[in-house]
Coordinates of N, CA, C and O in Angstrom, one line a residue:
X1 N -8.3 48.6 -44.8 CA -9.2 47.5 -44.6 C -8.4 46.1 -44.9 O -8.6 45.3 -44.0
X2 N -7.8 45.8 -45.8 CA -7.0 44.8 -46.2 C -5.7 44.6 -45.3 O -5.1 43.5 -45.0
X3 N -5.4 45.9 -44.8 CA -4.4 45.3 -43.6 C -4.7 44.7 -42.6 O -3.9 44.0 -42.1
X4 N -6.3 45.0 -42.1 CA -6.5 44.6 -40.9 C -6.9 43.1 -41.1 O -6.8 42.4 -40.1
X5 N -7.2 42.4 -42.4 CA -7.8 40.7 -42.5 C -6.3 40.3 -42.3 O -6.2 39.3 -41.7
X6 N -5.3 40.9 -42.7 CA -3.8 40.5 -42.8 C -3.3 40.0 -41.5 O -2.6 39.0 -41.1
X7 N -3.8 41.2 -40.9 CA -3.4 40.4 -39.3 C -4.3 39.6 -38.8 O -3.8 38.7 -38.1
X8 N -5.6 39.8 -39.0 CA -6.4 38.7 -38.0 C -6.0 37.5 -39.3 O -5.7 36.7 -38.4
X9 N -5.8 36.9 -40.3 CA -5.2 35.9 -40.7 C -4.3 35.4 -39.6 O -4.4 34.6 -38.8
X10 N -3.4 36.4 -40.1 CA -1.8 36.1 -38.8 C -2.4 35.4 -37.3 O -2.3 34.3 -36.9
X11 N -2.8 36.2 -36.9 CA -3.3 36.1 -35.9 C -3.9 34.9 -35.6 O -3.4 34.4 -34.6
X12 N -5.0 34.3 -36.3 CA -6.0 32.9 -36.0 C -4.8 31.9 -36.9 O -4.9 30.7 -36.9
X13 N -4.1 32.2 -37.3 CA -2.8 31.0 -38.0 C -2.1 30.6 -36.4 O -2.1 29.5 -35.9
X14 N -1.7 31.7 -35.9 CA -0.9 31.5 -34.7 C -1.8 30.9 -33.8 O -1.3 29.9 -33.2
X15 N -3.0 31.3 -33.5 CA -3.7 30.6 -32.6 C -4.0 29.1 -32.8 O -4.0 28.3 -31.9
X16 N -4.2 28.8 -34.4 CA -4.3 27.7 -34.5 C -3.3 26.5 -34.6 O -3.7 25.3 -34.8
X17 N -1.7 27.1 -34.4 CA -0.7 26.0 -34.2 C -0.7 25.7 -32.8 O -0.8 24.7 -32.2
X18 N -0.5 27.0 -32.3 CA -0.7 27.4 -30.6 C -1.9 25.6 -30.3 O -1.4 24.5 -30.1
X19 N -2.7 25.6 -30.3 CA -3.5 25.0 -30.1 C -3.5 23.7 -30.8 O -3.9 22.8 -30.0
X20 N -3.1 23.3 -31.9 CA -2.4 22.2 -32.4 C -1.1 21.2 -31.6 O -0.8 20.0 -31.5
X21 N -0.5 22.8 -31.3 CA 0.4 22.2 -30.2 C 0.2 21.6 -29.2 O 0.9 20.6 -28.9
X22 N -0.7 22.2 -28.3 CA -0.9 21.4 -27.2 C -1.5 20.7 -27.1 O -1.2 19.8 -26.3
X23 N -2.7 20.4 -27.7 CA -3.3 19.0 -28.5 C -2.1 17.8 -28.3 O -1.9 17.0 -27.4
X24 N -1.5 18.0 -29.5 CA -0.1 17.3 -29.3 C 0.6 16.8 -28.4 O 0.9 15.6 -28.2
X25 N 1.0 17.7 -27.7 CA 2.0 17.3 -26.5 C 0.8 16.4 -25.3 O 1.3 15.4 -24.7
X26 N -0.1 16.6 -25.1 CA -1.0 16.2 -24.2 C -1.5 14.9 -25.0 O -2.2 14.2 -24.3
X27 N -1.2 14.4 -26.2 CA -1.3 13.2 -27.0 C -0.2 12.0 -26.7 O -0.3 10.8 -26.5
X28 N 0.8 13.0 -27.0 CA 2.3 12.5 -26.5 C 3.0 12.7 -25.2 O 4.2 12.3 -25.3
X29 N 2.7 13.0 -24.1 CA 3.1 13.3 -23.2 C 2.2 13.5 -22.1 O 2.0 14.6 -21.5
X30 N 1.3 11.7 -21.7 CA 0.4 11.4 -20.8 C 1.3 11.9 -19.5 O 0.7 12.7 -18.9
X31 N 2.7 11.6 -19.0 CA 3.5 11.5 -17.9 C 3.0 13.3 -17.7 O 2.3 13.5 -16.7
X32 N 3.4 14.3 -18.3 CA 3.6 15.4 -17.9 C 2.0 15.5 -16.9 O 1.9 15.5 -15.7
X33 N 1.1 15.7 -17.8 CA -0.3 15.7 -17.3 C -0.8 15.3 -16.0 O -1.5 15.8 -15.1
X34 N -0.2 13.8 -16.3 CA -0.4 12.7 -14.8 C 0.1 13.4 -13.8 O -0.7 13.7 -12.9
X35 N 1.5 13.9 -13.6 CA 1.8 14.7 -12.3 C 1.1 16.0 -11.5 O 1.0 16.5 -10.3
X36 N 0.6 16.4 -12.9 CA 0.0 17.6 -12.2 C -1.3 17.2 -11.6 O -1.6 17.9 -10.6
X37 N -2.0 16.3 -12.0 CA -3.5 15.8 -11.1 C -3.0 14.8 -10.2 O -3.8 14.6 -9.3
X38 N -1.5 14.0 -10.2 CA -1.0 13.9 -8.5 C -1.4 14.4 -7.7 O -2.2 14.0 -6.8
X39 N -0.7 15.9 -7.9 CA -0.3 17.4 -7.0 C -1.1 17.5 -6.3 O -1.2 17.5 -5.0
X40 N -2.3 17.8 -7.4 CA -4.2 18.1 -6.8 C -4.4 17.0 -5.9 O -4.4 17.4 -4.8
X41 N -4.6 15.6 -6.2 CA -4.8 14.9 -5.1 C -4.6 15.3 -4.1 O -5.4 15.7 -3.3
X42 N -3.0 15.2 -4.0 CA -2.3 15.1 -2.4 C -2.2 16.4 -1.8 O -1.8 16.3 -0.6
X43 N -2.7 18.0 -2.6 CA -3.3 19.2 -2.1 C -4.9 18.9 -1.0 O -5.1 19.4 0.1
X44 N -5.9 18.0 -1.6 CA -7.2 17.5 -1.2 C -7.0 17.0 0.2 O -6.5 15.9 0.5
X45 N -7.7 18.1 1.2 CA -7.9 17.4 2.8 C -8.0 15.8 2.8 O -8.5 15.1 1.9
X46 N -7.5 15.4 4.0 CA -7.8 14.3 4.1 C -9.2 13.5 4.3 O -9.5 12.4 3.9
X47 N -9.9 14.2 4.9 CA -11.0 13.6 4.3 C -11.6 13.2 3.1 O -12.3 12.3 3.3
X48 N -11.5 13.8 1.8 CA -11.6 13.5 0.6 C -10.6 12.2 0.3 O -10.9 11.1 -0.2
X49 N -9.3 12.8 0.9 CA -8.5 11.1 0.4 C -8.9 10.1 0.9 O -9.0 9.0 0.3
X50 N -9.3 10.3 2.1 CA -9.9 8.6 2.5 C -11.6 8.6 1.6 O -12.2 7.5 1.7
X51 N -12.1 9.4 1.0 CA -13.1 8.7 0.5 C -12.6 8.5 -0.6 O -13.2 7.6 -1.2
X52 N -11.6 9.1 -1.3 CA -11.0 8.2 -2.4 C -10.6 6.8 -2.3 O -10.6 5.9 -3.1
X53 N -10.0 6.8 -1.0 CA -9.4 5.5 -0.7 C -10.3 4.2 -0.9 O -10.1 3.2 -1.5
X54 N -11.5 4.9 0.2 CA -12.5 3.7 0.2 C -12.9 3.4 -1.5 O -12.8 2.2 -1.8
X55 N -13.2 4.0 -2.0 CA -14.1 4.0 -3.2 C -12.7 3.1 -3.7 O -13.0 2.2 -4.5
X56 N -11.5 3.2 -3.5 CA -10.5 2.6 -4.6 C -10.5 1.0 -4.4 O -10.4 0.1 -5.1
X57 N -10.7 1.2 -2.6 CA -10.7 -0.4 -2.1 C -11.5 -1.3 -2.1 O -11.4 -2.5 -1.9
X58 N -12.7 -0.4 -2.3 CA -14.0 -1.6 -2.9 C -14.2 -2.4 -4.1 O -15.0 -2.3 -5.0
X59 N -13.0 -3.5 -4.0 CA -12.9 -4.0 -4.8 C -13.8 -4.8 -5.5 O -14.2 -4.8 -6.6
X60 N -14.1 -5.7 -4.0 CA -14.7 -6.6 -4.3 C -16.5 -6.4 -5.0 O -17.2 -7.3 -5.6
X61 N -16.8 -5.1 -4.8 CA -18.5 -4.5 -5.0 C -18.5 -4.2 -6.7 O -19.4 -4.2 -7.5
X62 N -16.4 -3.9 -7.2 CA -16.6 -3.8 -8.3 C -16.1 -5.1 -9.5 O -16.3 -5.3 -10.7
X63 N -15.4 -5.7 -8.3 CA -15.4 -7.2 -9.6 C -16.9 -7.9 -9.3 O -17.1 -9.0 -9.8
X64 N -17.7 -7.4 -8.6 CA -19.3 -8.3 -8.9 C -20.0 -7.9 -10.1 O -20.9 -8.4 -10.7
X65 N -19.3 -6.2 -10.3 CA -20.2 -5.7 -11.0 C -19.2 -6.0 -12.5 O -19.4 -5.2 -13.5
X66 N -18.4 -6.7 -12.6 CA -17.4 -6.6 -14.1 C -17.9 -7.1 -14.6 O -18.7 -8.0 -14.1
X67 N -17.6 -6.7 -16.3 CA -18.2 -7.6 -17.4 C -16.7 -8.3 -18.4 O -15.6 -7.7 -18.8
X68 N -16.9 -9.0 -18.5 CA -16.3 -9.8 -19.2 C -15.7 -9.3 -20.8 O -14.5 -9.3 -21.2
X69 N -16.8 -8.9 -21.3 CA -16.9 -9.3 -22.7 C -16.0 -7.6 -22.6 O -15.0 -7.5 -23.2
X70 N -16.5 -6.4 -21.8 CA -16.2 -5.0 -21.4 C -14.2 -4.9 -21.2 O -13.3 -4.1 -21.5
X71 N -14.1 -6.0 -20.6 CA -12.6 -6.4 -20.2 C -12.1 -7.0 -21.3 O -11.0 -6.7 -21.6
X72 N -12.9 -7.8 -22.2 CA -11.9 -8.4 -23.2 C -11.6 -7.0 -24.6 O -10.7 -7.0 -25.3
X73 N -12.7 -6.2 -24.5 CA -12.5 -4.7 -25.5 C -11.0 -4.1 -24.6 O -9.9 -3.9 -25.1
X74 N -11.5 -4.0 -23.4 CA -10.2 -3.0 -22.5 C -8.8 -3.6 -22.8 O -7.8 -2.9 -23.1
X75 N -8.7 -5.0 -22.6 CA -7.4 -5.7 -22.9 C -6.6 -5.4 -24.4 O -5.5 -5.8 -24.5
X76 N -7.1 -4.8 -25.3 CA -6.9 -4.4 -26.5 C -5.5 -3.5 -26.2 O -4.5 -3.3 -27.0
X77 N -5.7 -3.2 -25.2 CA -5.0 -1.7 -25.0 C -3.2 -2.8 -24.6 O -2.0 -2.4 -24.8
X78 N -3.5 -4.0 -24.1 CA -2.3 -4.5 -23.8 C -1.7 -5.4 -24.7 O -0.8 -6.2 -24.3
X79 N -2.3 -5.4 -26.3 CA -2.2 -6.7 -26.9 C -0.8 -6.2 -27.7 O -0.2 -7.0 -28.5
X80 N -0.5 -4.9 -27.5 CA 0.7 -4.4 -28.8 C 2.4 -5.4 -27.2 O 3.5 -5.9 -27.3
X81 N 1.9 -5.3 -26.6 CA 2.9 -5.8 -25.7 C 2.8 -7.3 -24.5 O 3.6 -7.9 -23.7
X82 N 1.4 -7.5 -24.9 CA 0.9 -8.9 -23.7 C 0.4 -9.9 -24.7 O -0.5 -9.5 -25.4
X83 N 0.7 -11.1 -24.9 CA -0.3 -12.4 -25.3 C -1.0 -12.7 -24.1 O -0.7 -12.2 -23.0
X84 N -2.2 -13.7 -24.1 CA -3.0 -13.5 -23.1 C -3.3 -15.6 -23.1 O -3.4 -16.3 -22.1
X85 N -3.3 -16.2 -24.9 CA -3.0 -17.3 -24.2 C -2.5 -18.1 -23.5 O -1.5 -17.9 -22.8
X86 N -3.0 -19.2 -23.5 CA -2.3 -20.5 -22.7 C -1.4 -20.5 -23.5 O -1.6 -20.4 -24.7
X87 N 0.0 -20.7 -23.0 CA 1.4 -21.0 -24.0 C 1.6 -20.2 -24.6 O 2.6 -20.4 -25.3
X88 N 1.0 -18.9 -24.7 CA 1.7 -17.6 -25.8 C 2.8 -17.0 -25.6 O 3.5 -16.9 -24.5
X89 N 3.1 -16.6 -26.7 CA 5.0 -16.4 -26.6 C 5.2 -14.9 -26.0 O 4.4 -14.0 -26.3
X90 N 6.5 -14.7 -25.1 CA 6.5 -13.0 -24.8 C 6.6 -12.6 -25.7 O 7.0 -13.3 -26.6
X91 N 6.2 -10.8 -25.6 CA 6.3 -9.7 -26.3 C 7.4 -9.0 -25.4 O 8.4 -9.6 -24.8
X92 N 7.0 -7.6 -25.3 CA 8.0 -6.8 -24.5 C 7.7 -7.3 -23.3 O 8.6 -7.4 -22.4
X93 N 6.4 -7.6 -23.2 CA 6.3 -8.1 -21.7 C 5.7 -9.4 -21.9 O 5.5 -10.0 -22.9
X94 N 5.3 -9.8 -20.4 CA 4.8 -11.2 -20.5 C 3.8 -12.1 -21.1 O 2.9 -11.7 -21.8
X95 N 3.8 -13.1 -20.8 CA 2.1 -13.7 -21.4 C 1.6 -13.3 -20.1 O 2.2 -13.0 -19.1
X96 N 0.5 -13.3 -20.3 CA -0.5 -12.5 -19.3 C -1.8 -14.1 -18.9 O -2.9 -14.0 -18.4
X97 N -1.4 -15.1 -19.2 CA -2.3 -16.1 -19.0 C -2.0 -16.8 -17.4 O -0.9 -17.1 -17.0
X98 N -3.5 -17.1 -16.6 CA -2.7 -17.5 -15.2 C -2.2 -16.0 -14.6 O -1.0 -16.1 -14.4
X99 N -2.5 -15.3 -14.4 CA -1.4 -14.2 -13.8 C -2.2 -14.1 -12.0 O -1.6 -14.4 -10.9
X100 N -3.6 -13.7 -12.3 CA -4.5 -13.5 -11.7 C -4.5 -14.9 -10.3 O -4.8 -16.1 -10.5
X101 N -4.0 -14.4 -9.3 CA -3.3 -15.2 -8.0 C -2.3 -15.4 -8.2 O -1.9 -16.0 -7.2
X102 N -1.1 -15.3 -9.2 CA 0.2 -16.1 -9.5 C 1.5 -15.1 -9.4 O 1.5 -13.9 -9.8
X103 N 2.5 -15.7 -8.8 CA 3.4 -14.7 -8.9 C 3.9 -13.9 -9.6 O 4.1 -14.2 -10.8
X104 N 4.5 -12.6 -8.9 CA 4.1 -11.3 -10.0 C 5.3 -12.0 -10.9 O 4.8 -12.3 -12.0
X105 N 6.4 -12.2 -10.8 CA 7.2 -12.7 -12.1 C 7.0 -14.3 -12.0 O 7.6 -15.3 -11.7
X106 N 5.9 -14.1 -12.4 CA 5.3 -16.1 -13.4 C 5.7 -16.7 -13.9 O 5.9 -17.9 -13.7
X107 N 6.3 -15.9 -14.8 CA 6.8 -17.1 -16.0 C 8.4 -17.4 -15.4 O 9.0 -18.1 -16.2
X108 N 9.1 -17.1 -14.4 CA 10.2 -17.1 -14.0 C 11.2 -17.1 -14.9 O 11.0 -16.1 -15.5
X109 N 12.3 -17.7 -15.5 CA 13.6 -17.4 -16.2 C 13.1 -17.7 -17.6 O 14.0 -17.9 -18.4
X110 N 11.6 -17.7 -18.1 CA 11.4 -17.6 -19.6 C 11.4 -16.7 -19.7 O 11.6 -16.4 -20.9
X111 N 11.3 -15.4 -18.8 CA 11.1 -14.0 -19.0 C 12.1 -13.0 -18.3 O 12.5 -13.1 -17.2
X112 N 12.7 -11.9 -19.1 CA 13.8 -11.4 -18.3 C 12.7 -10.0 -17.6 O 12.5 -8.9 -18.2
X113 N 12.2 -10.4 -16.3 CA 11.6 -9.4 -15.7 C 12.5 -7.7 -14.9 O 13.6 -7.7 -14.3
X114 N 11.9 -7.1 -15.0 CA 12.6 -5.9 -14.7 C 13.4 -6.0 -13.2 O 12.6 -6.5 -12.5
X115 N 14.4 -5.7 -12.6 CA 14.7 -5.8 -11.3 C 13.8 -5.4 -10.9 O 13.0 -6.3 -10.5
X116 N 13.2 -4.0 -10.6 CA 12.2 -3.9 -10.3 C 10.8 -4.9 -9.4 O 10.4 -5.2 -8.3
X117 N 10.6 -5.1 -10.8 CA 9.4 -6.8 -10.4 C 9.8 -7.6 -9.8 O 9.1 -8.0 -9.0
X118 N 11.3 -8.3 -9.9 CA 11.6 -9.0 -8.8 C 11.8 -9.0 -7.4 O 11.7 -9.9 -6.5
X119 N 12.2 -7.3 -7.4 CA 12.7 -7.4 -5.6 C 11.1 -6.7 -5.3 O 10.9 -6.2 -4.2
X120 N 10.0 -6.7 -6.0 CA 8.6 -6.3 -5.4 C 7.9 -7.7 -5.0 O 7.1 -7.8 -4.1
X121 N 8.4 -8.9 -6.0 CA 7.6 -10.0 -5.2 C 5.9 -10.1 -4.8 O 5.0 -9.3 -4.9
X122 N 6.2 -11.7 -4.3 CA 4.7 -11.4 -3.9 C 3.7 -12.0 -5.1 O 3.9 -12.4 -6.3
X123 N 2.9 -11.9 -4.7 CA 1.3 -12.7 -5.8 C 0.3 -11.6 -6.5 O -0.1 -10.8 -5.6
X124 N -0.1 -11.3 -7.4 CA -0.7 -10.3 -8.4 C -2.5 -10.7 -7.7 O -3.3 -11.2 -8.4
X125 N -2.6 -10.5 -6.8 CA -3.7 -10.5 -6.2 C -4.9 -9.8 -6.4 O -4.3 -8.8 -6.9
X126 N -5.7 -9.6 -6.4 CA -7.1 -8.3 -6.7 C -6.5 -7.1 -6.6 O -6.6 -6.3 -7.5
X127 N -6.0 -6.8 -5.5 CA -5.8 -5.6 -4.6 C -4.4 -4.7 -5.7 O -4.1 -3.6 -6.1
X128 N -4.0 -6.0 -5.9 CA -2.5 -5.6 -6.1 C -2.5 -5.2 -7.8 O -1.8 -4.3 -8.4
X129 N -3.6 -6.3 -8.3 CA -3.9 -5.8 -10.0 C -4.5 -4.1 -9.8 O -4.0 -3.1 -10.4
X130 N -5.4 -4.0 -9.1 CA -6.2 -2.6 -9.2 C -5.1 -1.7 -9.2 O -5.0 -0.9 -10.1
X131 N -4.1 -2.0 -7.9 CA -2.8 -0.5 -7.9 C -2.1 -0.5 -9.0 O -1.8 0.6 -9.4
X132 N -1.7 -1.5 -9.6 CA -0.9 -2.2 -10.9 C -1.2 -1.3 -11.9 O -0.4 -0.5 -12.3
X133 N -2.6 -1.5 -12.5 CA -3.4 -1.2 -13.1 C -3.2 -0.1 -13.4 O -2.4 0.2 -14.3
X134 N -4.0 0.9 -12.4 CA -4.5 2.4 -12.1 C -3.0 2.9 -12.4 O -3.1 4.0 -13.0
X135 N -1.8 2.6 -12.0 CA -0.5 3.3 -12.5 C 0.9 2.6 -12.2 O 1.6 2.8 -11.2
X136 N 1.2 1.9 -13.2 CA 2.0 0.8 -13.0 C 3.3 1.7 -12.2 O 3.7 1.4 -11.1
X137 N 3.8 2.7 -12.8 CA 5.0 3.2 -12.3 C 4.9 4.1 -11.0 O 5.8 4.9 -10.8
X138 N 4.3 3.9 -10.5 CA 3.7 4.4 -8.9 C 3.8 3.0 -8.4 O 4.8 2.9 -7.7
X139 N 3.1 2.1 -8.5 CA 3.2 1.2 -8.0 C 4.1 -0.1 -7.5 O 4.0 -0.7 -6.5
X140 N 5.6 -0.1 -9.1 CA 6.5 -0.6 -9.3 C 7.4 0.5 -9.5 O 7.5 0.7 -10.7
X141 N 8.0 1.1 -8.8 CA 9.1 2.0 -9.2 C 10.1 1.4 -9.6 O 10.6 0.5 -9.0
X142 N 10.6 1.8 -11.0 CA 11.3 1.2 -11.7 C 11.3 0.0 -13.1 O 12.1 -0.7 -13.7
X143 N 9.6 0.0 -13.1 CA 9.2 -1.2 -13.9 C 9.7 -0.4 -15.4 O 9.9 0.8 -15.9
X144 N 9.8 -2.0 -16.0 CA 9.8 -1.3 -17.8 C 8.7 -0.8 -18.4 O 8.7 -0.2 -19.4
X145 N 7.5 -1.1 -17.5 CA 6.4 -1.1 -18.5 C 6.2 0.4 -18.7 O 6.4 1.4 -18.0
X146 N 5.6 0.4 -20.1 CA 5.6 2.1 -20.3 C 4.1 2.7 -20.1 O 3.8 3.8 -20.0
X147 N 3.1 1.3 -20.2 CA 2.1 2.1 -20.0 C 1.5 3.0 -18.8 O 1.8 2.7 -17.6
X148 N 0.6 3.9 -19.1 CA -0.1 5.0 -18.4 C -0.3 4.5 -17.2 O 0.1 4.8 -16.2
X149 N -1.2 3.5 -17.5 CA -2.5 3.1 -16.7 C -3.9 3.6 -16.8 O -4.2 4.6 -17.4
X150 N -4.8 2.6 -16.2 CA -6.1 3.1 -16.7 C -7.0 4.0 -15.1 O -6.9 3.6 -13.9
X151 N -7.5 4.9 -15.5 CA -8.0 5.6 -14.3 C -9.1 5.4 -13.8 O -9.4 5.8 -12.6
X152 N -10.6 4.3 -14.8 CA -11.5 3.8 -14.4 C -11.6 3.0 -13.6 O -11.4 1.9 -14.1
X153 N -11.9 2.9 -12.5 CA -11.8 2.3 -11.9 C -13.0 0.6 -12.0 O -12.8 -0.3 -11.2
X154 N -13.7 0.5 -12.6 CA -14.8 -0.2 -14.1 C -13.9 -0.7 -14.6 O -13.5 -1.8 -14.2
X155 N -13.2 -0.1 -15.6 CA -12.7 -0.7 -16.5 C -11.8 -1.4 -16.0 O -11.8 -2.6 -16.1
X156 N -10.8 -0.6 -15.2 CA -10.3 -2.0 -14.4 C -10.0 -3.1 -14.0 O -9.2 -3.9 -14.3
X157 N -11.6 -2.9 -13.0 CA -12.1 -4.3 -12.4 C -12.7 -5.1 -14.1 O -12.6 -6.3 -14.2
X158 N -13.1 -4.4 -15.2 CA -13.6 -5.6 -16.4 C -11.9 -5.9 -17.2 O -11.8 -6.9 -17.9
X159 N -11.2 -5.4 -17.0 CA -10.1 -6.1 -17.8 C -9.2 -6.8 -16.3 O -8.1 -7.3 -16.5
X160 N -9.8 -6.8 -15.2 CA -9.0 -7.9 -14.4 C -9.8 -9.3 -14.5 O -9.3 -10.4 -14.3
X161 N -11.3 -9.1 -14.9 CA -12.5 -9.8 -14.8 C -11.6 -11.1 -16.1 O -11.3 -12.3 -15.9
X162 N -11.6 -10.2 -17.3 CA -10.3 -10.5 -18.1 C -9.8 -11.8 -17.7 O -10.0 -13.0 -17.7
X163 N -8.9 -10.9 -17.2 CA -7.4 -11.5 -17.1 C -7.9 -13.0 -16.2 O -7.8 -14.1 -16.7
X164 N -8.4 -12.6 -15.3 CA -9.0 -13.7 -13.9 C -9.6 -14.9 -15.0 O -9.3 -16.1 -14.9
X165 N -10.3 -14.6 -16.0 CA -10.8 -16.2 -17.0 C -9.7 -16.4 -18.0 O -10.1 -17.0 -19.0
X166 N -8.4 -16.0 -17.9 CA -7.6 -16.5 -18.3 C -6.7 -17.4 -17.7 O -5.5 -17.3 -17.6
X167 N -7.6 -18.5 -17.2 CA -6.8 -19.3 -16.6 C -7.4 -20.7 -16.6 O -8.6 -20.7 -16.9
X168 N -6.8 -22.0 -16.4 CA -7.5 -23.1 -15.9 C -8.3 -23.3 -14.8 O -9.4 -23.8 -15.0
X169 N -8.0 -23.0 -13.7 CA -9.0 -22.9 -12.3 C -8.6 -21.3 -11.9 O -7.6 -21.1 -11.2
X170 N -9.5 -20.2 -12.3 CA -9.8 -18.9 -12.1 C -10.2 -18.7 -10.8 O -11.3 -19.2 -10.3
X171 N -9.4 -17.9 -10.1 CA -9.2 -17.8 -8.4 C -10.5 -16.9 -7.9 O -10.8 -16.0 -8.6
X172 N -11.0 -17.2 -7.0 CA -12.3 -17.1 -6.2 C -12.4 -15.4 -6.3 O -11.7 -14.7 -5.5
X173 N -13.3 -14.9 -7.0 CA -14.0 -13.2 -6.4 C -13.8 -12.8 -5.4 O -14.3 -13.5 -4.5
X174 N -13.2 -11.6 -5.0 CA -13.6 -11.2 -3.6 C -14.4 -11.2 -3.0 O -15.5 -11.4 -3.5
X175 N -14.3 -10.8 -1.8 CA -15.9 -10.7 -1.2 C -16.3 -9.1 -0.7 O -17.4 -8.8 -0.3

């Protein structure tokens, strides 16, 4: 009888690093995870992708519905690497003030932007924050930025709602 608690010990010990572990790695290692629900997507007939698509491009139905105050909680997530005031100093990345209509590399030679960002060009527009957003390194191949991205497509549109009142004259909602 005492042999057998010996092993089911052993036994639920192993189960329980076993499972500690992967805890872990899926803590640390958002990238591995992300590819595999790529895969799935782009397995999904096309008609599912275009109703993903639509639902991604309805932008404008979801900056009517952003909240503000919901975006300024979400922006938390950018503050270990973004200042967001007027005049704030970079971090790893930029000030994040004005971005919303302005060119993707803004602050021009105060900031040493990624090659990347520069040969992508162009204006950080609604369209262009949402893909940004949702997975920066899909979006910009080759950027520094390390983060994930966010998958809500809500939270999103409230941390662009954000970004968009950080500015002097905040550029018109879509329609």
């Amino acid at each position: 009888m005492e042999l057998n608690k010996i092993a089911a010990s052993i036994l639920l010990a192993g189960l329980m690093i076993m499972v500690v572990s992967n805890v872990v790695d899926m803590l640390y290692s958002p990238e591995k995870y992300k590819i595999e629900h790529k895969t799935t997507i782009a397995t999904v007939e096309n008609e599912s992708q275009q109703k993903i698509e639509q639902v991604a491009l309805d932008i404008g139905a979801l900056m009517q519905n952003a909240n503000f105050e919901k975006g300024k909680s979400v922006a938390k997530k950018c503050i270990a690497c973004h200042t967001f005031e007027k005049g704030g100093a970079n971090k790893v990345g930029p000030n994040l003030w004005n971005i919303v209509g302005n060119n993707k590399a803004h602050l021009g030679s105060s900031f040493n932007y990624s090659k990347a960002v520069l040969e992508k060009g162009g204006k950080w527009g609604y369209e262009e924050l949402f893909t940004f957003l949702k997975n920066p390194k899909a979006y910009i191949k080759g950027t520094r930025m390390a983060f994930a991205g966010i998958s809500n497509p809500q939270e999103v549109a409230d941390l662009v709602s954000y970004l968009r009142s950080m500015s002097d004259s905040p550029v018109a909602l879509p329609k």
